[in-house]
JSON list of C-alpha atoms in Angstrom, two decimals:
[
{"chain": "A", "resi": 10, "resn": "UNK", "atom": "CA", "xyz": [80.15, -95.62, -18.30]},
{"chain": "A", "resi": 11, "resn": "UNK", "atom": "CA", "xyz": [82.15, -93.40, -15.96]},
{"chain": "A", "resi": 12, "resn": "UNK", "atom": "CA", "xyz": [80.94, -90.30, -17.82]},
{"chain": "A", "resi": 13, "resn": "UNK", "atom": "CA", "xyz": [77.35, -91.46, -17.32]},
{"chain": "A", "resi": 14, "resn": "UNK", "atom": "CA", "xyz": [77.96, -91.83, -13.57]},
{"chain": "A", "resi": 15, "resn": "UNK", "atom": "CA", "xyz": [79.66, -88.41, -13.50]},
{"chain": "A", "resi": 16, "resn": "UNK", "atom": "CA", "xyz": [76.65, -86.78, -15.12]},
{"chain": "A", "resi": 17, "resn": "UNK", "atom": "CA", "xyz": [74.28, -88.50, -12.66]},
{"chain": "A", "resi": 18, "resn": "UNK", "atom": "CA", "xyz": [76.41, -87.35, -9.71]},
{"chain": "A", "resi": 19, "resn": "UNK", "atom": "CA", "xyz": [76.37, -83.79, -11.07]},
{"chain": "A", "resi": 20, "resn": "UNK", "atom": "CA", "xyz": [72.61, -84.06, -11.44]},
{"chain": "A", "resi": 21, "resn": "UNK", "atom": "CA", "xyz": [72.27, -85.30, -7.86]},
{"chain": "A", "resi": 22, "resn": "UNK", "atom": "CA", "xyz": [74.44, -82.45, -6.58]},
{"chain": "A", "resi": 23, "resn": "UNK", "atom": "CA", "xyz": [72.51, -79.87, -8.59]},
{"chain": "A", "resi": 24, "resn": "UNK", "atom": "CA", "xyz": [69.19, -81.18, -7.25]},
{"chain": "A", "resi": 25, "resn": "UNK", "atom": "CA", "xyz": [70.52, -81.18, -3.70]},
{"chain": "A", "resi": 26, "resn": "UNK", "atom": "CA", "xyz": [71.83, -77.63, -4.00]},
{"chain": "A", "resi": 27, "resn": "UNK", "atom": "CA", "xyz": [68.53, -76.51, -5.52]},
{"chain": "A", "resi": 28, "resn": "UNK", "atom": "CA", "xyz": [66.54, -78.03, -2.66]},
{"chain": "A", "resi": 29, "resn": "UNK", "atom": "CA", "xyz": [68.92, -76.42, -0.13]},
{"chain": "A", "resi": 30, "resn": "UNK", "atom": "CA", "xyz": [68.35, -73.01, -1.76]},
{"chain": "A", "resi": 31, "resn": "UNK", "atom": "CA", "xyz": [64.58, -73.59, -1.73]},
{"chain": "A", "resi": 32, "resn": "UNK", "atom": "CA", "xyz": [64.77, -74.52, 1.93]},
{"chain": "A", "resi": 33, "resn": "UNK", "atom": "CA", "xyz": [66.81, -71.41, 2.76]},
{"chain": "A", "resi": 34, "resn": "UNK", "atom": "CA", "xyz": [64.57, -69.03, 0.82]},
{"chain": "A", "resi": 35, "resn": "UNK", "atom": "CA", "xyz": [61.13, -70.48, 1.52]},
{"chain": "A", "resi": 36, "resn": "UNK", "atom": "CA", "xyz": [60.56, -73.66, 3.46]},
{"chain": "A", "resi": 37, "resn": "UNK", "atom": "CA", "xyz": [62.27, -72.65, 6.72]},
{"chain": "A", "resi": 38, "resn": "UNK", "atom": "CA", "xyz": [60.53, -69.27, 7.02]},
{"chain": "A", "resi": 39, "resn": "UNK", "atom": "CA", "xyz": [57.93, -68.83, 9.74]},
{"chain": "A", "resi": 40, "resn": "UNK", "atom": "CA", "xyz": [55.43, -67.41, 7.27]},
{"chain": "A", "resi": 41, "resn": "UNK", "atom": "CA", "xyz": [55.59, -70.50, 5.05]},
{"chain": "A", "resi": 42, "resn": "UNK", "atom": "CA", "xyz": [55.40, -72.86, 8.03]},
{"chain": "A", "resi": 43, "resn": "UNK", "atom": "CA", "xyz": [52.32, -70.99, 9.30]},
{"chain": "A", "resi": 44, "resn": "UNK", "atom": "CA", "xyz": [50.64, -71.22, 5.89]},
{"chain": "A", "resi": 45, "resn": "UNK", "atom": "CA", "xyz": [51.50, -74.92, 5.63]},
{"chain": "A", "resi": 46, "resn": "UNK", "atom": "CA", "xyz": [49.98, -75.59, 9.05]},
{"chain": "A", "resi": 47, "resn": "UNK", "atom": "CA", "xyz": [46.88, -73.59, 8.10]},
{"chain": "A", "resi": 48, "resn": "UNK", "atom": "CA", "xyz": [46.48, -75.66, 4.92]},
{"chain": "A", "resi": 49, "resn": "UNK", "atom": "CA", "xyz": [46.66, -78.91, 6.88]},
{"chain": "A", "resi": 50, "resn": "UNK", "atom": "CA", "xyz": [44.07, -77.63, 9.38]},
{"chain": "A", "resi": 51, "resn": "UNK", "atom": "CA", "xyz": [41.71, -76.40, 6.65]},
{"chain": "A", "resi": 52, "resn": "UNK", "atom": "CA", "xyz": [41.98, -79.71, 4.78]},
{"chain": "A", "resi": 53, "resn": "UNK", "atom": "CA", "xyz": [41.14, -81.59, 7.98]},
{"chain": "A", "resi": 54, "resn": "UNK", "atom": "CA", "xyz": [38.12, -79.33, 8.62]},
{"chain": "A", "resi": 55, "resn": "UNK", "atom": "CA", "xyz": [36.99, -79.75, 5.03]},
{"chain": "A", "resi": 56, "resn": "UNK", "atom": "CA", "xyz": [37.24, -83.54, 5.25]},
{"chain": "A", "resi": 57, "resn": "UNK", "atom": "CA", "xyz": [35.30, -83.52, 8.53]},
{"chain": "A", "resi": 58, "resn": "UNK", "atom": "CA", "xyz": [32.60, -81.34, 7.01]},
{"chain": "A", "resi": 59, "resn": "UNK", "atom": "CA", "xyz": [32.28, -83.56, 3.96]},
{"chain": "A", "resi": 60, "resn": "UNK", "atom": "CA", "xyz": [32.03, -86.67, 6.16]},
{"chain": "A", "resi": 61, "resn": "UNK", "atom": "CA", "xyz": [29.51, -85.14, 8.59]},
{"chain": "A", "resi": 62, "resn": "UNK", "atom": "CA", "xyz": [25.97, -86.43, 8.30]},
{"chain": "A", "resi": 63, "resn": "UNK", "atom": "CA", "xyz": [24.02, -83.72, 10.15]},
{"chain": "A", "resi": 64, "resn": "UNK", "atom": "CA", "xyz": [23.15, -80.17, 9.22]},
{"chain": "A", "resi": 65, "resn": "UNK", "atom": "CA", "xyz": [20.92, -78.66, 6.61]},
{"chain": "A", "resi": 66, "resn": "UNK", "atom": "CA", "xyz": [21.95, -79.02, 2.99]},
{"chain": "A", "resi": 67, "resn": "UNK", "atom": "CA", "xyz": [22.34, -75.35, 2.08]},
{"chain": "A", "resi": 68, "resn": "UNK", "atom": "CA", "xyz": [24.08, -74.33, 5.30]},
{"chain": "A", "resi": 69, "resn": "UNK", "atom": "CA", "xyz": [26.47, -77.27, 5.06]},
{"chain": "A", "resi": 70, "resn": "UNK", "atom": "CA", "xyz": [27.17, -76.56, 1.40]},
{"chain": "A", "resi": 71, "resn": "UNK", "atom": "CA", "xyz": [28.02, -72.94, 2.28]},
{"chain": "A", "resi": 72, "resn": "UNK", "atom": "CA", "xyz": [30.42, -74.07, 5.00]},
{"chain": "A", "resi": 73, "resn": "UNK", "atom": "CA", "xyz": [32.10, -76.46, 2.55]},
{"chain": "A", "resi": 74, "resn": "UNK", "atom": "CA", "xyz": [32.42, -73.73, -0.09]},
{"chain": "A", "resi": 75, "resn": "UNK", "atom": "CA", "xyz": [33.78, -71.32, 2.53]},
{"chain": "A", "resi": 76, "resn": "UNK", "atom": "CA", "xyz": [36.42, -73.84, 3.62]},
{"chain": "A", "resi": 77, "resn": "UNK", "atom": "CA", "xyz": [37.35, -74.55, -0.01]},
{"chain": "A", "resi": 78, "resn": "UNK", "atom": "CA", "xyz": [37.74, -70.81, -0.63]},
{"chain": "A", "resi": 79, "resn": "UNK", "atom": "CA", "xyz": [39.93, -70.37, 2.46]},
{"chain": "A", "resi": 80, "resn": "UNK", "atom": "CA", "xyz": [42.02, -73.38, 1.44]},
{"chain": "A", "resi": 81, "resn": "UNK", "atom": "CA", "xyz": [42.46, -72.02, -2.07]},
{"chain": "A", "resi": 82, "resn": "UNK", "atom": "CA", "xyz": [43.46, -68.57, -0.80]},
{"chain": "A", "resi": 83, "resn": "UNK", "atom": "CA", "xyz": [46.00, -70.06, 1.62]},
{"chain": "A", "resi": 84, "resn": "UNK", "atom": "CA", "xyz": [47.51, -72.26, -1.10]},
{"chain": "A", "resi": 85, "resn": "UNK", "atom": "CA", "xyz": [47.75, -69.22, -3.37]},
{"chain": "A", "resi": 86, "resn": "UNK", "atom": "CA", "xyz": [49.64, -67.23, -0.69]},
{"chain": "A", "resi": 87, "resn": "UNK", "atom": "CA", "xyz": [52.04, -70.12, -0.17]},
{"chain": "A", "resi": 88, "resn": "UNK", "atom": "CA", "xyz": [52.59, -70.45, -3.91]},
{"chain": "A", "resi": 89, "resn": "UNK", "atom": "CA", "xyz": [53.43, -66.75, -4.04]},
{"chain": "A", "resi": 90, "resn": "UNK", "atom": "CA", "xyz": [56.13, -67.33, -1.43]},
{"chain": "A", "resi": 91, "resn": "UNK", "atom": "CA", "xyz": [57.55, -70.18, -3.49]},
{"chain": "A", "resi": 92, "resn": "UNK", "atom": "CA", "xyz": [57.83, -68.02, -6.61]},
{"chain": "A", "resi": 93, "resn": "UNK", "atom": "CA", "xyz": [61.14, -66.35, -5.74]},
{"chain": "A", "resi": 94, "resn": "UNK", "atom": "CA", "xyz": [62.69, -69.72, -4.95]},
{"chain": "A", "resi": 95, "resn": "UNK", "atom": "CA", "xyz": [61.43, -71.08, -8.27]},
{"chain": "A", "resi": 96, "resn": "UNK", "atom": "CA", "xyz": [63.08, -68.24, -10.17]},
{"chain": "A", "resi": 97, "resn": "UNK", "atom": "CA", "xyz": [66.41, -68.65, -8.35]},
{"chain": "A", "resi": 98, "resn": "UNK", "atom": "CA", "xyz": [66.39, -72.43, -8.80]},
{"chain": "A", "resi": 99, "resn": "UNK", "atom": "CA", "xyz": [65.54, -72.03, -12.50]},
{"chain": "A", "resi": 100, "resn": "UNK", "atom": "CA", "xyz": [68.54, -69.74, -13.05]},
{"chain": "A", "resi": 101, "resn": "UNK", "atom": "CA", "xyz": [70.75, -72.16, -11.12]},
{"chain": "A", "resi": 102, "resn": "UNK", "atom": "CA", "xyz": [69.58, -75.08, -13.24]},
{"chain": "A", "resi": 103, "resn": "UNK", "atom": "CA", "xyz": [70.38, -73.15, -16.41]},
{"chain": "A", "resi": 104, "resn": "UNK", "atom": "CA", "xyz": [73.89, -72.53, -15.08]},
{"chain": "A", "resi": 105, "resn": "UNK", "atom": "CA", "xyz": [74.29, -76.22, -14.21]},
{"chain": "A", "resi": 106, "resn": "UNK", "atom": "CA", "xyz": [73.15, -77.21, -17.71]},
{"chain": "A", "resi": 107, "resn": "UNK", "atom": "CA", "xyz": [75.69, -74.78, -19.18]},
{"chain": "A", "resi": 108, "resn": "UNK", "atom": "CA", "xyz": [78.44, -76.37, -17.07]},
{"chain": "A", "resi": 109, "resn": "UNK", "atom": "CA", "xyz": [77.41, -79.89, -18.10]},
{"chain": "A", "resi": 110, "resn": "UNK", "atom": "CA", "xyz": [77.32, -78.83, -21.75]},
{"chain": "A", "resi": 111, "resn": "UNK", "atom": "CA", "xyz": [80.80, -77.33, -21.52]},
{"chain": "A", "resi": 112, "resn": "UNK", "atom": "CA", "xyz": [82.26, -80.35, -19.68]},
{"chain": "A", "resi": 113, "resn": "UNK", "atom": "CA", "xyz": [80.70, -83.05, -21.86]},
{"chain": "A", "resi": 114, "resn": "UNK", "atom": "CA", "xyz": [80.28, -81.29, -25.21]},
{"chain": "A", "resi": 115, "resn": "UNK", "atom": "CA", "xyz": [80.27, -83.79, -28.06]},
{"chain": "A", "resi": 116, "resn": "UNK", "atom": "CA", "xyz": [80.63, -86.82, -25.79]},
{"chain": "A", "resi": 117, "resn": "UNK", "atom": "CA", "xyz": [78.25, -89.75, -25.85]},
{"chain": "A", "resi": 118, "resn": "UNK", "atom": "CA", "xyz": [77.40, -90.75, -22.28]},
{"chain": "A", "resi": 119, "resn": "UNK", "atom": "CA", "xyz": [74.77, -93.46, -22.87]},
{"chain": "A", "resi": 120, "resn": "UNK", "atom": "CA", "xyz": [73.32, -95.67, -25.57]},
{"chain": "A", "resi": 121, "resn": "UNK", "atom": "CA", "xyz": [69.62, -96.38, -25.76]},
{"chain": "A", "resi": 122, "resn": "UNK", "atom": "CA", "xyz": [68.44, -99.92, -26.55]},
{"chain": "A", "resi": 123, "resn": "UNK", "atom": "CA", "xyz": [65.93, -98.50, -29.03]},
{"chain": "A", "resi": 124, "resn": "UNK", "atom": "CA", "xyz": [65.58, -95.82, -31.67]},
{"chain": "A", "resi": 125, "resn": "UNK", "atom": "CA", "xyz": [63.96, -92.71, -30.12]},
{"chain": "A", "resi": 126, "resn": "UNK", "atom": "CA", "xyz": [61.04, -90.98, -31.81]},
{"chain": "A", "resi": 127, "resn": "UNK", "atom": "CA", "xyz": [62.08, -88.18, -34.12]},
{"chain": "A", "resi": 128, "resn": "UNK", "atom": "CA", "xyz": [60.27, -85.67, -31.89]},
{"chain": "A", "resi": 129, "resn": "UNK", "atom": "CA", "xyz": [62.65, -86.41, -29.00]},
{"chain": "A", "resi": 130, "resn": "UNK", "atom": "CA", "xyz": [65.80, -86.94, -31.05]},
{"chain": "A", "resi": 131, "resn": "UNK", "atom": "CA", "xyz": [66.88, -83.29, -30.87]},
{"chain": "A", "resi": 132, "resn": "UNK", "atom": "CA", "xyz": [66.56, -83.36, -27.07]},
{"chain": "A", "resi": 133, "resn": "UNK", "atom": "CA", "xyz": [68.46, -86.61, -26.74]},
{"chain": "A", "resi": 134, "resn": "UNK", "atom": "CA", "xyz": [71.23, -85.49, -29.12]},
{"chain": "A", "resi": 135, "resn": "UNK", "atom": "CA", "xyz": [71.73, -81.99, -27.69]},
{"chain": "A", "resi": 136, "resn": "UNK", "atom": "CA", "xyz": [75.41, -81.12, -28.02]},
{"chain": "A", "resi": 137, "resn": "UNK", "atom": "CA", "xyz": [76.38, -84.21, -30.05]},
{"chain": "A", "resi": 138, "resn": "UNK", "atom": "CA", "xyz": [77.77, -84.13, -33.59]},
{"chain": "A", "resi": 139, "resn": "UNK", "atom": "CA", "xyz": [75.36, -84.79, -36.45]},
{"chain": "A", "resi": 140, "resn": "UNK", "atom": "CA", "xyz": [77.07, -88.02, -37.54]},
{"chain": "A", "resi": 141, "resn": "UNK", "atom": "CA", "xyz": [76.31, -89.84, -34.22]},
{"chain": "A", "resi": 142, "resn": "UNK", "atom": "CA", "xyz": [74.00, -92.86, -34.31]},
{"chain": "A", "resi": 143, "resn": "UNK", "atom": "CA", "xyz": [70.41, -92.07, -33.46]},
{"chain": "A", "resi": 144, "resn": "UNK", "atom": "CA", "xyz": [70.27, -94.21, -30.32]},
{"chain": "A", "resi": 145, "resn": "UNK", "atom": "CA", "xyz": [72.95, -92.37, -28.28]},
{"chain": "A", "resi": 146, "resn": "UNK", "atom": "CA", "xyz": [72.34, -89.82, -25.50]},
{"chain": "A", "resi": 147, "resn": "UNK", "atom": "CA", "xyz": [74.06, -86.59, -24.67]},
{"chain": "A", "resi": 148, "resn": "UNK", "atom": "CA", "xyz": [75.07, -85.55, -21.18]},
{"chain": "A", "resi": 149, "resn": "UNK", "atom": "CA", "xyz": [72.45, -82.80, -21.17]},
{"chain": "A", "resi": 150, "resn": "UNK", "atom": "CA", "xyz": [69.62, -85.28, -21.65]},
{"chain": "A", "resi": 151, "resn": "UNK", "atom": "CA", "xyz": [70.90, -87.57, -18.88]},
{"chain": "A", "resi": 152, "resn": "UNK", "atom": "CA", "xyz": [71.44, -84.56, -16.59]},
{"chain": "A", "resi": 153, "resn": "UNK", "atom": "CA", "xyz": [67.91, -83.24, -17.09]},
{"chain": "A", "resi": 154, "resn": "UNK", "atom": "CA", "xyz": [66.27, -86.64, -16.63]},
{"chain": "A", "resi": 155, "resn": "UNK", "atom": "CA", "xyz": [68.39, -87.32, -13.55]},
{"chain": "A", "resi": 156, "resn": "UNK", "atom": "CA", "xyz": [67.44, -83.91, -12.17]},
{"chain": "A", "resi": 157, "resn": "UNK", "atom": "CA", "xyz": [63.75, -84.67, -12.57]},
{"chain": "A", "resi": 158, "resn": "UNK", "atom": "CA", "xyz": [64.13, -87.98, -10.76]},
{"chain": "A", "resi": 159, "resn": "UNK", "atom": "CA", "xyz": [66.32, -86.65, -7.96]},
{"chain": "A", "resi": 160, "resn": "UNK", "atom": "CA", "xyz": [64.15, -83.59, -7.36]},
{"chain": "A", "resi": 161, "resn": "UNK", "atom": "CA", "xyz": [61.03, -85.71, -6.98]},
{"chain": "A", "resi": 162, "resn": "UNK", "atom": "CA", "xyz": [62.93, -88.04, -4.64]},
{"chain": "A", "resi": 163, "resn": "UNK", "atom": "CA", "xyz": [64.08, -85.10, -2.49]},
{"chain": "A", "resi": 164, "resn": "UNK", "atom": "CA", "xyz": [60.56, -83.68, -2.43]},
{"chain": "A", "resi": 165, "resn": "UNK", "atom": "CA", "xyz": [59.10, -87.00, -1.35]},
{"chain": "A", "resi": 166, "resn": "UNK", "atom": "CA", "xyz": [61.74, -87.82, 1.27]},
{"chain": "A", "resi": 167, "resn": "UNK", "atom": "CA", "xyz": [62.09, -84.39, 2.87]},
{"chain": "A", "resi": 168, "resn": "UNK", "atom": "CA", "xyz": [58.41, -83.34, 2.54]},
{"chain": "A", "resi": 169, "resn": "UNK", "atom": "CA", "xyz": [59.30, -79.67, 2.56]},
{"chain": "A", "resi": 170, "resn": "UNK", "atom": "CA", "xyz": [56.67, -78.35, 0.17]},
{"chain": "A", "resi": 171, "resn": "UNK", "atom": "CA", "xyz": [52.96, -77.93, 0.56]},
{"chain": "A", "resi": 172, "resn": "UNK", "atom": "CA", "xyz": [50.88, -80.99, 1.37]},
{"chain": "A", "resi": 173, "resn": "UNK", "atom": "CA", "xyz": [49.20, -82.47, -1.64]},
{"chain": "A", "resi": 174, "resn": "UNK", "atom": "CA", "xyz": [45.45, -81.98, -1.53]},
{"chain": "A", "resi": 175, "resn": "UNK", "atom": "CA", "xyz": [43.44, -85.13, -1.15]},
{"chain": "A", "resi": 176, "resn": "UNK", "atom": "CA", "xyz": [40.18, -83.62, -2.27]},
{"chain": "A", "resi": 177, "resn": "UNK", "atom": "CA", "xyz": [39.33, -83.70, -5.94]},
{"chain": "A", "resi": 178, "resn": "UNK", "atom": "CA", "xyz": [38.39, -80.50, -7.77]},
{"chain": "A", "resi": 179, "resn": "UNK", "atom": "CA", "xyz": [34.71, -79.64, -7.95]},
{"chain": "A", "resi": 180, "resn": "UNK", "atom": "CA", "xyz": [34.58, -80.15, -11.73]},
{"chain": "A", "resi": 181, "resn": "UNK", "atom": "CA", "xyz": [35.63, -83.79, -11.22]},
{"chain": "A", "resi": 182, "resn": "UNK", "atom": "CA", "xyz": [33.29, -84.68, -8.37]},
{"chain": "A", "resi": 183, "resn": "UNK", "atom": "CA", "xyz": [30.21, -82.78, -9.56]},
{"chain": "A", "resi": 184, "resn": "UNK", "atom": "CA", "xyz": [30.51, -81.51, -13.15]},
{"chain": "A", "resi": 185, "resn": "UNK", "atom": "CA", "xyz": [26.81, -80.61, -13.41]},
{"chain": "A", "resi": 186, "resn": "UNK", "atom": "CA", "xyz": [27.25, -77.81, -10.86]},
{"chain": "A", "resi": 187, "resn": "UNK", "atom": "CA", "xyz": [30.21, -76.39, -12.74]},
{"chain": "A", "resi": 188, "resn": "UNK", "atom": "CA", "xyz": [28.73, -76.38, -16.25]},
{"chain": "A", "resi": 189, "resn": "UNK", "atom": "CA", "xyz": [25.28, -75.37, -15.10]},
{"chain": "A", "resi": 190, "resn": "UNK", "atom": "CA", "xyz": [23.40, -78.59, -15.76]},
{"chain": "A", "resi": 191, "resn": "UNK", "atom": "CA", "xyz": [20.27, -79.82, -13.91]}
]
């Protein structure tokens, strides 16, 4: 059980370090903050325009499409800024996985209460000997799952990234316009 806790603590530390690097490279920059503010403003304008009752149909539709285009372009610029951080964090995660593999190679850190599907068995058993029971987990599997959980928790608590869009894509709200129907 102590090895399981150790792997989770390593996963928490790795996620925290990754978020700190992302903050240093992207989220604290003035350019990213400006783009984030612009996205929030454009989303608010778009919601107002969609809720507005007045205005002619074609003119209003053009304004909505213009706002959606501006919003998409701004999100794309912000995603471009996040790319370098993504690459650095990816390399760091690979290094952390290497360290976890070297520290806990061949050690069982958890036992599942069920038999995993054969598709996932190679992921769950990464680094374990072949003669291990099929319901045991390696440290790598626990580390990766813990990293996914901790990263999403950091993202939610710190709210550093881009705001999540509330508007649905056009193909969901009006598929006839997209595929050329009616």
